[in-house]
PDB file of C-alpha atoms in Angstrom:
ATOM      1  CA  UNK A 392      16.213  14.786  83.529  1.00 65.00           C
ATOM      2  CA  UNK A 393      13.364  13.532  84.956  1.00 72.00           C
ATOM      3  CA  UNK A 394      12.467  16.788  86.496  1.00 76.00           C
ATOM      4  CA  UNK A 395      12.706  18.569  83.211  1.00 72.00           C
ATOM      5  CA  UNK A 396      10.288  16.048  81.526  1.00 76.00           C
ATOM      6  CA  UNK A 397       7.902  16.467  84.025  1.00 80.00           C
ATOM      7  CA  UNK A 398       8.314  20.529  83.491  1.00 75.00           C
ATOM      8  CA  UNK A 399       8.060  20.020  79.651  1.00 73.00           C
ATOM      9  CA  UNK A 400       4.325  17.965  80.642  1.00 78.00           C
ATOM     10  CA  UNK A 401       3.441  21.012  82.678  1.00 77.00           C
ATOM     11  CA  UNK A 402       4.539  23.393  80.035  1.00 69.00           C
ATOM     12  CA  UNK A 403       2.203  21.201  77.530  1.00 71.00           C
ATOM     13  CA  UNK A 404      -0.646  21.583  80.013  1.00 75.00           C
ATOM     14  CA  UNK A 405      -0.502  25.437  79.488  1.00 66.00           C
ATOM     15  CA  UNK A 406      -1.610  24.570  75.940  1.00 62.00           C
ATOM     16  CA  UNK A 407      -4.802  26.536  76.555  1.00 71.00           C
ATOM     17  CA  UNK A 408      -3.103  29.373  77.771  1.00 72.00           C
ATOM     18  CA  UNK A 409      -1.710  32.238  75.252  1.00 74.00           C
ATOM     19  CA  UNK A 410       1.922  32.601  74.406  1.00 75.00           C
ATOM     20  CA  UNK A 411       1.856  36.099  76.461  1.00 76.00           C
ATOM     21  CA  UNK A 412       0.935  34.346  79.572  1.00 80.00           C
ATOM     22  CA  UNK A 413       3.377  31.330  78.992  1.00 78.00           C
ATOM     23  CA  UNK A 414       6.375  33.711  78.374  1.00 79.00           C
ATOM     24  CA  UNK A 415       4.960  35.499  81.628  1.00 82.00           C
ATOM     25  CA  UNK A 416       5.107  32.450  83.908  1.00 82.00           C
ATOM     26  CA  UNK A 417       8.849  31.489  82.098  1.00 82.00           C
ATOM     27  CA  UNK A 418      10.018  35.056  83.101  1.00 84.00           C
ATOM     28  CA  UNK A 419       8.939  34.609  86.422  1.00 86.00           C
ATOM     29  CA  UNK A 420      10.423  31.508  87.007  1.00 86.00           C
ATOM     30  CA  UNK A 421      13.637  32.771  85.456  1.00 87.00           C
ATOM     31  CA  UNK A 422      13.641  35.754  87.777  1.00 88.00           C
ATOM     32  CA  UNK A 423      13.012  33.390  90.832  1.00 88.00           C
ATOM     33  CA  UNK A 424      15.863  31.079  89.611  1.00 88.00           C
ATOM     34  CA  UNK A 425      18.123  34.116  89.725  1.00 87.00           C
ATOM     35  CA  UNK A 426      17.431  35.457  92.877  1.00 86.00           C
ATOM     36  CA  UNK A 427      18.542  32.215  94.260  1.00 85.00           C
ATOM     37  CA  UNK A 428      21.711  31.776  92.181  1.00 84.00           C
ATOM     38  CA  UNK A 429      22.256  35.522  93.745  1.00 83.00           C
ATOM     39  CA  UNK A 430      21.747  34.387  97.252  1.00 80.00           C
ATOM     40  CA  UNK A 431      24.381  31.435  96.632  1.00 73.00           C
ATOM     41  CA  UNK A 432      27.092  34.168  95.173  1.00 73.00           C
ATOM     42  CA  UNK A 433      26.629  32.800  91.507  1.00 79.00           C
ATOM     43  CA  UNK A 434      26.882  35.597  89.141  1.00 77.00           C
ATOM     44  CA  UNK A 435      23.778  36.306  87.216  1.00 76.00           C
ATOM     45  CA  UNK A 436      24.058  39.344  84.712  1.00 82.00           C
ATOM     46  CA  UNK A 437      23.946  37.178  82.046  1.00 80.00           C
ATOM     47  CA  UNK A 438      20.955  35.262  83.089  1.00 83.00           C
ATOM     48  CA  UNK A 439      19.092  38.472  83.504  1.00 79.00           C
ATOM     49  CA  UNK A 440      20.439  39.652  80.159  1.00 83.00           C
ATOM     50  CA  UNK A 441      19.133  36.725  78.549  1.00 82.00           C
ATOM     51  CA  UNK A 442      15.519  36.941  79.750  1.00 81.00           C
ATOM     52  CA  UNK A 443      15.218  40.401  79.229  1.00 77.00           C
ATOM     53  CA  UNK A 444      16.256  40.101  75.522  1.00 79.00           C
ATOM     54  CA  UNK A 445      14.167  36.968  75.159  1.00 77.00           C
ATOM     55  CA  UNK A 446      11.181  38.462  76.558  1.00 72.00           C
ATOM     56  CA  UNK A 447      11.586  41.399  74.203  1.00 71.00           C
ATOM     57  CA  UNK A 448      11.635  39.049  71.313  1.00 70.00           C
ATOM     58  CA  UNK A 449       8.775  36.587  72.958  1.00 60.00           C
ATOM     59  CA  UNK A 450       6.537  37.349  69.942  1.00 59.00           C
ATOM     60  CA  UNK A 451       8.975  35.357  67.646  1.00 63.00           C
ATOM     61  CA  UNK A 452       8.279  31.872  69.592  1.00 62.00           C
ATOM     62  CA  UNK A 453       4.998  30.829  68.322  1.00 66.00           C
ATOM     63  CA  UNK A 454       4.545  27.766  70.006  1.00 74.00           C
ATOM     64  CA  UNK A 455       5.119  26.202  73.404  1.00 76.00           C
ATOM     65  CA  UNK A 456       8.209  23.861  72.182  1.00 78.00           C
ATOM     66  CA  UNK A 457      10.063  26.663  70.829  1.00 79.00           C
ATOM     67  CA  UNK A 458       9.650  28.356  74.626  1.00 79.00           C
ATOM     68  CA  UNK A 459      10.396  25.338  76.141  1.00 79.00           C
ATOM     69  CA  UNK A 460      13.446  24.820  74.231  1.00 83.00           C
ATOM     70  CA  UNK A 461      14.969  28.218  75.031  1.00 83.00           C
ATOM     71  CA  UNK A 462      14.037  27.858  78.858  1.00 85.00           C
ATOM     72  CA  UNK A 463      15.784  24.285  78.953  1.00 85.00           C
ATOM     73  CA  UNK A 464      18.437  25.748  77.535  1.00 86.00           C
ATOM     74  CA  UNK A 465      18.899  28.309  79.957  1.00 86.00           C
ATOM     75  CA  UNK A 466      18.535  25.717  82.948  1.00 86.00           C
ATOM     76  CA  UNK A 467      21.091  23.642  81.551  1.00 86.00           C
ATOM     77  CA  UNK A 468      23.421  26.836  81.359  1.00 87.00           C
ATOM     78  CA  UNK A 469      22.312  27.447  85.315  1.00 87.00           C
ATOM     79  CA  UNK A 470      22.813  24.137  86.190  1.00 86.00           C
ATOM     80  CA  UNK A 471      26.372  23.938  84.865  1.00 86.00           C
ATOM     81  CA  UNK A 472      27.485  27.116  86.921  1.00 84.00           C
ATOM     82  CA  UNK A 473      26.086  25.714  89.767  1.00 85.00           C
ATOM     83  CA  UNK A 474      28.033  22.763  89.511  1.00 84.00           C
ATOM     84  CA  UNK A 475      30.960  24.682  88.764  1.00 83.00           C
ATOM     85  CA  UNK A 476      30.359  27.197  91.723  1.00 81.00           C
ATOM     86  CA  UNK A 477      29.969  24.073  93.947  1.00 81.00           C
ATOM     87  CA  UNK A 478      33.548  22.443  92.717  1.00 82.00           C
ATOM     88  CA  UNK A 479      35.558  26.034  93.108  1.00 85.00           C
ATOM     89  CA  UNK A 480      33.946  26.282  96.416  1.00 87.00           C
ATOM     90  CA  UNK A 481      34.798  22.846  97.870  1.00 91.00           C
ATOM     91  CA  UNK A 482      38.105  23.172  96.205  1.00 93.00           C
ATOM     92  CA  UNK A 483      38.772  26.377  98.471  1.00 93.00           C
ATOM     93  CA  UNK A 484      37.513  24.640 101.629  1.00 94.00           C
ATOM     94  CA  UNK A 485      39.739  21.343 100.847  1.00 96.00           C
ATOM     95  CA  UNK A 486      42.555  23.846 100.392  1.00 96.00           C
ATOM     96  CA  UNK A 487      41.965  25.725 103.672  1.00 96.00           C
ATOM     97  CA  UNK A 488      41.657  22.626 105.524  1.00 97.00           C
ATOM     98  CA  UNK A 489      45.162  21.515 104.033  1.00 97.00           C
ATOM     99  CA  UNK A 490      46.796  24.741 104.873  1.00 96.00           C
ATOM    100  CA  UNK A 491      45.284  24.322 108.460  1.00 97.00           C
ATOM    101  CA  UNK A 492      46.773  20.904 108.768  1.00 97.00           C
ATOM    102  CA  UNK A 493      50.080  21.960 107.462  1.00 95.00           C
ATOM    103  CA  UNK A 494      49.635  24.441 110.173  1.00 95.00           C
ATOM    104  CA  UNK A 495      48.562  22.639 113.154  1.00 95.00           C
ATOM    105  CA  UNK A 496      49.771  19.283 112.860  1.00 91.00           C
ATOM    106  CA  UNK A 497      50.990  18.798 115.957  1.00 89.00           C
ATOM    107  CA  UNK A 498      47.524  19.451 117.474  1.00 93.00           C
ATOM    108  CA  UNK A 499      44.723  17.207 117.687  1.00 93.00           C
ATOM    109  CA  UNK A 500      42.508  17.376 114.641  1.00 96.00           C
ATOM    110  CA  UNK A 501      39.419  15.983 113.682  1.00 95.00           C
ATOM    111  CA  UNK A 502      37.469  15.795 110.368  1.00 96.00           C
ATOM    112  CA  UNK A 503      34.220  17.181 112.185  1.00 95.00           C
ATOM    113  CA  UNK A 504      35.931  20.399 113.271  1.00 96.00           C
ATOM    114  CA  UNK A 505      37.588  20.902 109.911  1.00 96.00           C
ATOM    115  CA  UNK A 506      34.112  20.351 108.033  1.00 94.00           C
ATOM    116  CA  UNK A 507      32.651  23.030 110.845  1.00 94.00           C
ATOM    117  CA  UNK A 508      35.411  25.268 109.690  1.00 93.00           C
ATOM    118  CA  UNK A 509      34.452  25.249 106.432  1.00 92.00           C
ATOM    119  CA  UNK A 510      30.793  25.002 106.466  1.00 88.00           C
ATOM    120  CA  UNK A 511      30.307  21.664 104.699  1.00 90.00           C
ATOM    121  CA  UNK A 512      29.218  18.144 105.857  1.00 93.00           C
ATOM    122  CA  UNK A 513      31.913  16.130 107.100  1.00 94.00           C
ATOM    123  CA  UNK A 514      31.074  13.225 104.956  1.00 95.00           C
ATOM    124  CA  UNK A 515      31.534  15.693 101.857  1.00 94.00           C
ATOM    125  CA  UNK A 516      34.819  16.917 102.982  1.00 95.00           C
ATOM    126  CA  UNK A 517      36.047  13.707 103.448  1.00 96.00           C
ATOM    127  CA  UNK A 518      35.303  12.172 100.138  1.00 95.00           C
ATOM    128  CA  UNK A 519      36.369  15.827  98.596  1.00 95.00           C
ATOM    129  CA  UNK A 520      39.550  15.919 100.351  1.00 96.00           C
ATOM    130  CA  UNK A 521      40.680  12.501  99.287  1.00 96.00           C
ATOM    131  CA  UNK A 522      39.513  13.252  95.863  1.00 94.00           C
ATOM    132  CA  UNK A 523      41.441  16.275  95.708  1.00 95.00           C
ATOM    133  CA  UNK A 524      44.649  15.549  97.529  1.00 95.00           C
ATOM    134  CA  UNK A 525      44.930  11.927  97.087  1.00 96.00           C
ATOM    135  CA  UNK A 526      44.563  11.151 100.587  1.00 96.00           C
ATOM    136  CA  UNK A 527      42.375  10.685 103.170  1.00 96.00           C
ATOM    137  CA  UNK A 528      41.855  12.996 106.131  1.00 96.00           C
ATOM    138  CA  UNK A 529      43.450  10.963 108.757  1.00 96.00           C
ATOM    139  CA  UNK A 530      46.667   9.744 106.160  1.00 96.00           C
ATOM    140  CA  UNK A 531      47.251  13.594 105.217  1.00 97.00           C
ATOM    141  CA  UNK A 532      47.670  14.422 109.259  1.00 96.00           C
ATOM    142  CA  UNK A 533      49.613  11.217 109.560  1.00 94.00           C
ATOM    143  CA  UNK A 534      51.691  11.871 106.477  1.00 95.00           C
ATOM    144  CA  UNK A 535      52.378  15.456 107.534  1.00 94.00           C
ATOM    145  CA  UNK A 536      53.615  14.463 111.009  1.00 91.00           C
ATOM    146  CA  UNK A 537      55.642  11.647 109.491  1.00 91.00           C
ATOM    147  CA  UNK A 538      57.334  14.099 106.887  1.00 91.00           C
ATOM    148  CA  UNK A 539      57.947  16.420 109.973  1.00 90.00           C
ATOM    149  CA  UNK A 540      59.360  13.831 112.255  1.00 89.00           C
ATOM    150  CA  UNK A 541      61.789  12.508 109.105  1.00 90.00           C
ATOM    151  CA  UNK A 542      62.838  16.221 108.897  1.00 89.00           C
ATOM    152  CA  UNK A 543      63.706  16.824 112.738  1.00 85.00           C
ATOM    153  CA  UNK A 544      65.689  13.343 112.546  1.00 88.00           C
ATOM    154  CA  UNK A 545      67.542  14.247 109.543  1.00 87.00           C
ATOM    155  CA  UNK A 546      68.514  17.939 110.700  1.00 87.00           C
ATOM    156  CA  UNK A 547      69.031  17.646 114.439  1.00 86.00           C
ATOM    157  CA  UNK A 548      70.914  15.536 116.786  1.00 84.00           C
ATOM    158  CA  UNK A 549      67.142  14.654 118.574  1.00 84.00           C
ATOM    159  CA  UNK A 550      66.163  11.079 119.221  1.00 85.00           C
ATOM    160  CA  UNK A 551      63.192   9.464 118.376  1.00 86.00           C
ATOM    161  CA  UNK A 552      61.198   9.774 121.538  1.00 84.00           C
ATOM    162  CA  UNK A 553      61.894  13.571 121.428  1.00 84.00           C
ATOM    163  CA  UNK A 554      61.316  13.845 117.885  1.00 79.00           C
ATOM    164  CA  UNK A 555      57.717  12.362 118.507  1.00 79.00           C
ATOM    165  CA  UNK A 556      57.052  14.507 121.321  1.00 77.00           C
ATOM    166  CA  UNK A 557      57.632  17.545 118.972  1.00 75.00           C
ATOM    167  CA  UNK A 558      55.261  15.867 116.217  1.00 73.00           C
TER     168      UNK A 558
END
């Protein structure tokens, strides 16, 4: 919100510019934002279309306030899409890590290695993993090993020492 307030001040500082120049600047900024979203794999067709339609109708807006309100609305939509994309992205990353743990629980596993595997910061992976699974990373690994050990003890004649070696 603070950044939007500063941006609003910049828009009002453009008061000596004509509305066509202001809309040209807004359109340029929008195109730069759209390019940044595309680089991050976020769909931008609707934003491009919104900008195109608005540029064709810019003459309907007679003041800076109108222009800024439209631009602010577009920014809010873009931010919501970025947030949604990030949420989906970390959900996928956590699911990949969980699946990897389930398949490789007998091996030595580290949070740092898992974070590198899914290209995220280890601290971000740790907090996201706990939030999405209900378990911390280490607790999940231990739980998976304990569940498997209990299963082996129930289903086989192996003793505790042999079971421990397997898990």
